[in-house]
Tab-separated table of C-alpha atoms in Angstrom:
chain	number	residue	atom	x	y	z
C	1	MET	CA	-0.007	-0.070	-0.024
C	2	VAL	CA	1.037	3.502	-0.718
C	3	LYS	CA	-0.446	6.376	1.482
C	4	ILE	CA	-1.627	9.201	-0.857
C	5	ASN	CA	-3.015	12.313	0.767
C	6	GLY	CA	-3.866	10.112	3.843
C	7	GLU	CA	-5.494	7.363	1.910
C	8	PRO	CA	-3.892	3.903	1.472
C	9	LEU	CA	-3.927	2.848	-2.236
C	10	ASP	CA	-2.685	-0.119	-4.026
C	11	MET	CA	-0.177	1.736	-6.199
C	12	ALA	CA	3.129	0.195	-5.142
C	13	GLY	CA	5.122	-0.581	-8.294
C	14	LYS	CA	3.551	2.070	-10.464
C	15	THR	CA	5.329	5.292	-11.305
C	16	LEU	CA	4.193	8.617	-9.890
C	17	ALA	CA	3.287	9.668	-13.506
C	18	GLU	CA	1.065	6.504	-13.813
C	19	TYR	CA	-0.700	7.294	-10.719
C	20	LEU	CA	-1.160	11.010	-11.588
C	21	ALA	CA	-2.514	10.024	-15.059
C	22	SER	CA	-5.221	7.817	-13.325
C	23	THR	CA	-6.546	11.026	-11.520
C	24	LYS	CA	-7.982	14.231	-12.451
C	25	TYR	CA	-5.050	16.235	-11.201
C	26	ASP	CA	-3.536	18.874	-13.538
C	27	PRO	CA	0.139	18.141	-13.329
C	28	MET	CA	0.932	21.674	-13.905
C	29	ARG	CA	-1.143	22.826	-10.851
C	30	ILE	CA	0.184	20.360	-8.311
C	31	ALA	CA	3.283	19.705	-6.222
C	32	VAL	CA	4.267	16.236	-4.883
C	33	GLU	CA	6.050	15.287	-1.892
C	34	CYS	CA	7.395	11.610	-1.286
C	35	ASN	CA	8.307	10.737	2.231
C	36	GLY	CA	8.760	14.446	3.048
C	37	GLU	CA	10.993	15.233	-0.021
C	38	ILE	CA	9.707	17.130	-2.999
C	39	VAL	CA	9.556	15.234	-6.222
C	40	PRO	CA	10.465	17.615	-9.148
C	41	LYS	CA	8.009	17.307	-12.050
C	42	ALA	CA	10.670	16.010	-14.424
C	43	LYS	CA	11.004	12.880	-12.063
C	44	TYR	CA	7.388	11.883	-12.042
C	45	GLY	CA	8.012	9.373	-14.759
C	46	GLU	CA	11.083	7.739	-13.077
C	47	THR	CA	9.747	7.750	-9.649
C	48	VAL	CA	8.424	4.183	-8.755
C	49	LEU	CA	6.061	4.085	-5.722
C	50	GLN	CA	7.297	1.693	-3.062
C	51	GLU	CA	5.360	-0.193	-0.526
C	52	GLY	CA	4.938	2.104	2.497
C	53	ASP	CA	5.661	5.312	0.786
C	54	VAL	CA	3.881	8.483	2.033
C	55	ILE	CA	2.843	10.692	-0.805
C	56	GLU	CA	1.383	14.255	-0.472
C	57	VAL	CA	-0.168	15.931	-3.589
C	58	VAL	CA	-0.926	19.580	-2.905
C	59	ASN	CA	-2.322	22.623	-4.861
C	60	PHE	CA	-3.112	26.194	-4.060
C	61	VAL	CA	-6.454	27.050	-2.437
C	62	GLY	CA	-7.886	30.265	-1.050
C	63	GLY	CA	-6.293	31.465	2.157
C	64	GLY	CA	-5.338	34.582	4.122
G	1	MET	CA	3.835	66.775	-5.731
G	2	GLN	CA	4.657	63.485	-4.074
G	3	LYS	CA	7.441	61.485	-5.763
G	4	GLU	CA	6.709	57.937	-6.759
G	5	ASP	CA	5.806	56.064	-3.612
G	6	LYS	CA	6.500	52.321	-4.058
G	7	LEU	CA	6.252	49.512	-1.685
G	8	ILE	CA	9.425	47.549	-1.981
G	9	ILE	CA	9.481	43.841	-0.837
G	10	GLY	CA	12.546	41.843	-1.437
G	11	GLY	CA	13.647	44.113	-4.287
G	12	HIS	CA	10.200	43.814	-5.942
G	13	GLU	CA	8.256	47.135	-6.435
G	14	PHE	CA	4.581	47.521	-5.957
G	15	ASN	CA	2.281	50.457	-6.372
G	16	SER	CA	-0.577	48.949	-4.264
G	17	ARG	CA	-0.385	48.801	-0.518
G	18	PHE	CA	-3.321	46.484	-0.043
G	19	ILE	CA	-2.409	42.801	0.198
G	20	LEU	CA	-5.528	40.763	-0.384
G	21	GLY	CA	-6.453	37.326	1.038
G	22	SER	CA	-8.378	34.835	-1.136
G	23	GLY	CA	-9.876	32.746	1.677
G	24	LYS	CA	-13.560	32.097	2.686
G	25	TYR	CA	-15.220	33.486	-0.591
G	26	SER	CA	-16.085	32.251	-3.856
G	27	LEU	CA	-13.468	31.890	-6.545
G	28	LYS	CA	-15.800	33.816	-8.841
G	29	LEU	CA	-15.416	36.950	-6.799
G	30	ILE	CA	-11.581	37.002	-6.778
G	31	GLU	CA	-11.149	38.883	-10.004
G	32	ALA	CA	-13.520	41.608	-9.055
G	33	ALA	CA	-11.905	41.782	-5.626
G	34	VAL	CA	-8.497	42.201	-7.064
G	35	LYS	CA	-9.639	44.830	-9.421
G	36	ASP	CA	-11.540	46.884	-6.997
G	37	ALA	CA	-8.888	46.510	-4.268
G	38	GLY	CA	-6.276	47.587	-6.704
G	39	ALA	CA	-4.334	44.682	-5.329
G	40	GLU	CA	-0.952	43.520	-6.703
G	41	ILE	CA	-0.328	40.735	-4.246
G	42	ILE	CA	-2.735	38.004	-3.189
G	43	THR	CA	-2.373	35.300	-0.435
G	44	LEU	CA	-3.023	31.727	-1.052
G	45	ALA	CA	-2.831	28.573	1.067
G	46	VAL	CA	-1.412	25.185	0.124
G	47	ARG	CA	-3.524	22.126	0.745
G	48	ARG	CA	-4.025	18.494	-0.224
G	49	ALA	CA	-5.279	18.449	-3.787
G	50	ASN	CA	-8.774	17.067	-4.267
G	51	THR	CA	-8.991	14.457	-7.081
G	52	LYS	CA	-12.586	15.415	-7.692
G	53	GLU	CA	-12.061	19.213	-7.908
G	54	GLN	CA	-11.887	20.591	-11.346
G	55	GLU	CA	-11.523	24.296	-10.426
G	56	ASN	CA	-8.224	25.767	-9.637
G	57	ILE	CA	-7.881	29.167	-7.877
G	58	LEU	CA	-5.050	29.984	-10.198
G	59	ASP	CA	-7.501	30.208	-13.105
G	60	TYR	CA	-9.220	33.066	-11.296
G	61	ILE	CA	-6.351	35.291	-10.331
G	62	PRO	CA	-5.370	37.820	-12.914
G	63	LYS	CA	-1.973	37.055	-14.334
G	64	ASN	CA	-0.157	40.272	-13.283
G	65	VAL	CA	-0.793	39.675	-9.675
G	66	THR	CA	2.000	38.398	-7.383
G	67	LEU	CA	1.138	35.279	-5.408
G	68	LEU	CA	1.943	35.151	-1.803
G	69	PRO	CA	1.497	31.525	-0.499
G	70	ASN	CA	1.274	31.270	3.186
G	71	THR	CA	2.398	28.225	5.387
G	72	SER	CA	-0.891	27.991	7.270
G	73	GLY	CA	-1.362	24.523	8.704
G	74	ALA	CA	2.286	24.600	9.943
G	75	ARG	CA	2.668	23.970	13.643
G	76	ASN	CA	6.546	24.368	13.736
G	77	ALA	CA	9.387	25.592	11.560
G	78	GLU	CA	10.055	22.327	9.907
G	79	GLU	CA	6.433	22.082	8.645
G	80	ALA	CA	6.463	25.696	7.507
G	81	VAL	CA	9.585	25.075	5.526
G	82	ARG	CA	8.048	22.047	3.885
G	83	ILE	CA	4.981	23.996	2.905
G	84	ALA	CA	7.027	26.834	1.523
G	85	ARG	CA	9.081	24.431	-0.642
G	86	LEU	CA	5.947	22.862	-1.964
G	87	ALA	CA	4.528	26.322	-2.676
G	88	ARG	CA	7.640	27.088	-4.605
G	89	GLU	CA	7.336	23.839	-6.434
G	90	LEU	CA	3.903	24.910	-7.541
G	91	GLY	CA	5.880	27.281	-9.759
G	92	CYS	CA	4.635	30.703	-8.758
G	93	GLY	CA	7.508	32.464	-7.430
G	94	ASP	CA	9.584	32.902	-4.288
G	95	PHE	CA	7.344	34.849	-1.984
G	96	VAL	CA	6.083	33.058	1.138
G	97	LYS	CA	4.149	34.341	4.253
G	98	VAL	CA	5.550	32.257	7.118
G	99	GLU	CA	2.534	31.518	9.359
G	100	ILE	CA	3.164	29.046	12.232
G	101	MET	CA	0.577	28.342	14.756
G	102	ARG	CA	0.434	25.915	17.746
G	103	ASP	CA	-2.733	27.186	19.126
G	104	SER	CA	-6.002	26.588	17.334
G	105	LYS	CA	-8.228	28.713	19.528
G	106	TYR	CA	-6.551	32.072	19.090
G	107	LEU	CA	-4.388	31.243	16.118
G	108	LEU	CA	-1.564	33.295	17.405
G	109	PRO	CA	1.707	32.954	15.704
G	110	ASP	CA	4.570	31.096	17.327
G	111	ASN	CA	7.280	33.771	17.109
G	112	TYR	CA	10.171	31.492	18.080
G	113	GLU	CA	9.407	28.920	15.379
G	114	THR	CA	8.705	31.816	12.893
G	115	ILE	CA	12.188	33.124	13.420
G	116	LYS	CA	13.658	29.635	12.757
G	117	ALA	CA	11.603	29.107	9.555
G	118	THR	CA	12.428	32.560	8.321
G	119	GLU	CA	16.141	32.015	8.625
G	120	ILE	CA	16.041	28.775	6.733
G	121	LEU	CA	13.710	29.974	3.981
G	122	ALA	CA	15.693	33.267	3.532
G	123	LYS	CA	18.878	31.269	2.979
G	124	GLU	CA	17.000	29.305	0.295
G	125	GLY	CA	16.281	32.451	-1.520
G	126	PHE	CA	12.632	32.964	-0.556
G	127	VAL	CA	11.158	36.484	-0.157
G	128	VAL	CA	10.002	35.824	3.465
G	129	MET	CA	7.141	37.696	4.934
G	130	PRO	CA	6.606	36.394	8.463
G	131	TYR	CA	3.370	36.836	10.303
G	132	MET	CA	4.242	37.567	13.926
G	133	TYR	CA	3.045	38.860	17.255
G	134	PRO	CA	4.290	42.446	17.556
G	135	ASP	CA	7.335	42.101	19.713
G	136	LEU	CA	10.352	44.403	19.049
G	137	ASN	CA	12.924	41.786	20.059
G	138	VAL	CA	11.353	39.174	17.734
G	139	ALA	CA	11.104	41.770	14.892
G	140	ARG	CA	14.872	42.470	15.310
G	141	ASP	CA	15.574	38.718	15.137
G	142	LEU	CA	13.431	38.355	12.053
G	143	VAL	CA	15.394	41.284	10.362
G	144	ASN	CA	18.615	39.423	11.300
G	145	ALA	CA	17.211	36.041	9.995
G	146	GLY	CA	16.649	37.672	6.651
G	147	ALA	CA	12.895	38.638	6.508
G	148	ALA	CA	11.689	40.873	3.630
G	149	THR	CA	9.002	42.494	5.625
G	150	ILE	CA	7.454	41.864	8.999
G	151	MET	CA	3.757	41.185	9.240
G	152	PRO	CA	2.574	41.861	12.840
G	153	LEU	CA	-1.126	41.098	13.781
G	154	ALA	CA	-3.576	43.896	14.718
G	155	SER	CA	-5.856	41.347	16.445
G	156	PRO	CA	-6.591	37.740	16.247
G	157	ILE	CA	-7.047	36.266	12.725
G	158	GLY	CA	-10.651	36.558	11.389
G	159	SER	CA	-11.766	38.605	14.378
G	160	ASN	CA	-12.209	41.923	12.575
G	161	LYS	CA	-11.531	43.587	15.819
G	162	GLY	CA	-9.020	46.156	14.609
G	163	LEU	CA	-5.756	47.536	16.075
G	164	ALA	CA	-5.766	45.755	19.356
G	165	THR	CA	-1.891	45.932	19.290
G	166	ARG	CA	-1.666	49.497	18.141
G	167	GLU	CA	1.043	50.764	20.554
G	168	PHE	CA	3.281	47.723	19.810
G	169	ILE	CA	2.897	48.101	16.007
G	170	GLN	CA	3.899	51.763	16.335
G	171	ILE	CA	7.056	50.588	18.038
G	172	LEU	CA	7.849	48.212	15.144
G	173	VAL	CA	7.134	51.022	12.687
G	174	ASP	CA	9.390	53.360	14.498
G	175	GLU	CA	12.324	50.896	15.049
G	176	ILE	CA	12.329	48.402	12.267
G	177	ASP	CA	13.696	49.478	8.688
G	178	LEU	CA	11.828	46.794	6.857
G	179	PRO	CA	8.179	47.293	5.625
G	180	VAL	CA	5.762	46.643	8.411
G	181	ILE	CA	2.646	45.112	7.015
G	182	VAL	CA	-0.321	44.920	9.441
G	183	ASP	CA	-1.943	41.578	8.975
G	184	ALA	CA	-4.872	39.875	10.670
G	185	GLY	CA	-7.778	41.404	12.606
G	186	ILE	CA	-8.176	44.521	10.515
G	187	GLY	CA	-12.135	44.596	10.109
G	188	ARG	CA	-12.839	48.112	8.782
G	189	PRO	CA	-11.412	50.575	6.318
G	190	SER	CA	-11.016	53.132	9.151
G	191	GLN	CA	-8.768	50.774	11.057
G	192	ALA	CA	-6.649	50.067	7.929
G	193	CYS	CA	-6.465	53.887	7.424
G	194	GLU	CA	-5.311	54.361	11.020
G	195	ALA	CA	-2.528	51.747	10.562
G	196	MET	CA	-1.306	53.491	7.464
G	197	GLU	CA	-1.457	56.886	9.176
G	198	MET	CA	0.832	55.257	11.731
G	199	GLY	CA	3.341	54.463	9.076
G	200	ALA	CA	2.558	50.862	8.283
G	201	ALA	CA	3.844	50.029	4.805
G	202	ALA	CA	0.763	47.967	3.815
G	203	ILE	CA	-2.304	46.244	5.066
G	204	MET	CA	-3.284	42.617	4.550
G	205	ALA	CA	-6.996	41.805	4.816
G	206	ASN	CA	-9.184	38.820	4.009
G	207	THR	CA	-12.025	38.249	6.551
G	208	ALA	CA	-13.064	41.975	6.504
G	209	LEU	CA	-13.952	41.451	2.950
G	210	ALA	CA	-15.092	37.854	3.066
G	211	THR	CA	-17.641	38.699	5.658
G	212	ALA	CA	-18.712	42.059	4.276
G	213	GLY	CA	-22.171	42.569	2.592
G	214	ASP	CA	-20.676	43.488	-0.755
G	215	LEU	CA	-17.178	42.115	-1.204
G	216	PRO	CA	-15.922	44.262	-4.126
G	217	LEU	CA	-17.443	47.363	-2.809
G	218	MET	CA	-15.658	46.761	0.585
G	219	ALA	CA	-12.468	46.026	-1.413
G	220	ALA	CA	-12.792	49.417	-2.969
G	221	ALA	CA	-13.452	51.048	0.453
G	222	PHE	CA	-10.381	49.509	1.809
G	223	ARG	CA	-8.227	50.565	-1.184
G	224	GLN	CA	-9.368	54.185	-0.634
G	225	ALA	CA	-8.820	54.100	3.013
G	226	ILE	CA	-5.335	52.625	2.667
G	227	GLU	CA	-4.471	55.216	0.096
G	228	ALA	CA	-5.792	57.963	2.355
G	229	GLY	CA	-3.870	56.734	5.358
G	230	ARG	CA	-0.681	56.564	3.284
G	231	LYS	CA	-1.001	60.133	2.091
G	232	ALA	CA	-1.710	61.401	5.615
G	233	TYR	CA	1.486	59.613	6.832
G	234	LEU	CA	3.466	61.051	3.944
G	235	SER	CA	2.100	64.557	4.661
G	236	GLY	CA	2.706	64.274	8.497
G	237	LEU	CA	-0.295	64.645	10.618
G	238	GLY	CA	-1.290	68.042	12.032
G	239	ARG	CA	-0.429	68.462	15.745
G	240	VAL	CA	-2.785	67.839	18.620
G	241	LEU	CA	-3.281	70.525	21.354
G	242	THR	CA	-2.630	69.370	24.994
G	243	ARG	CA	-5.517	71.812	25.938
G	244	GLY	CA	-7.547	74.817	24.745
G	245	ALA	CA	-8.269	75.704	21.194
G	246	SER	CA	-6.659	77.320	18.162
G	247	ALA	CA	-8.958	79.293	15.741
G	248	SER	CA	-8.838	78.538	12.181
G	249	ASP	CA	-10.445	81.781	11.230
G	250	PRO	CA	-8.543	85.015	11.435
G	251	LEU	CA	-9.207	86.612	14.840
G	252	THR	CA	-9.125	90.223	13.504
G	253	GLY	CA	-11.109	92.396	11.067
G	254	PHE	CA	-14.487	91.738	12.144
G	255	LEU	CA	-17.546	93.379	13.950
G	256	HIS	CA	-16.141	94.227	17.244
G	257	ASP	CA	-12.615	95.312	16.414
């Protein structure tokens, strides 16, 4: 299992790019952190999700 | 004639002294709010992306506006640094408003952690704008840590209570060479104007607009109040008499001479 935004998902073995393609995220409007480290956009294709990884996918929202 | 009066933050020049928040109101109102506020800087938050959400706030913000992501949600310096780096990875510049809170009741900033985060982020090339409780020693530490401005609170976030910390903000204005941007708690245009008369460099407001009856109209009211306060500050306020009165009309040349 890979924990993505707090939710355990069966994504181990897939690349980050593959996971993102399976969602409605706009890759230009998100940033991704894997185990506390930022994954640069250029590395989405080569980043293979490992069992136990903790992924955060964030974007901008309204705030003060 | 007044010379050009620019707000300079981290080497970037701005004409507007009104920093607009984007929280707690419809994305559809953002464009009108920016326009009527005359704002050139807008704050944003970073949150987990929602897989179902199609709308993105960036589509609603005019392109010439500088984005100021905040680190809200951070409870310590480490989390603030993570959020700031994620914000920069979102590809919208180097500005960051450091906002660190351990306390969810009053939402008061943790000055100590804020200094730590400011130091780390300034070294990484961020234009750091720390939200802080107005304390002179902390403000000096923030200057030394590399802050581009300081952002003292007027009263608790979202309270619309105005300049509860007035005397302490005045000390910061008098003693700190960086722009002092009054953030949080400003509820009315008159309070924004007063802070500007005191020498604040700019005002940040969100809730005052988001909870107003007519948001764009209130944005315009704040804009005018901030501009009025700035002009009053640049002019220098008239003096206050300790006692008595001082006629504005000539005292001679009338009936009973």
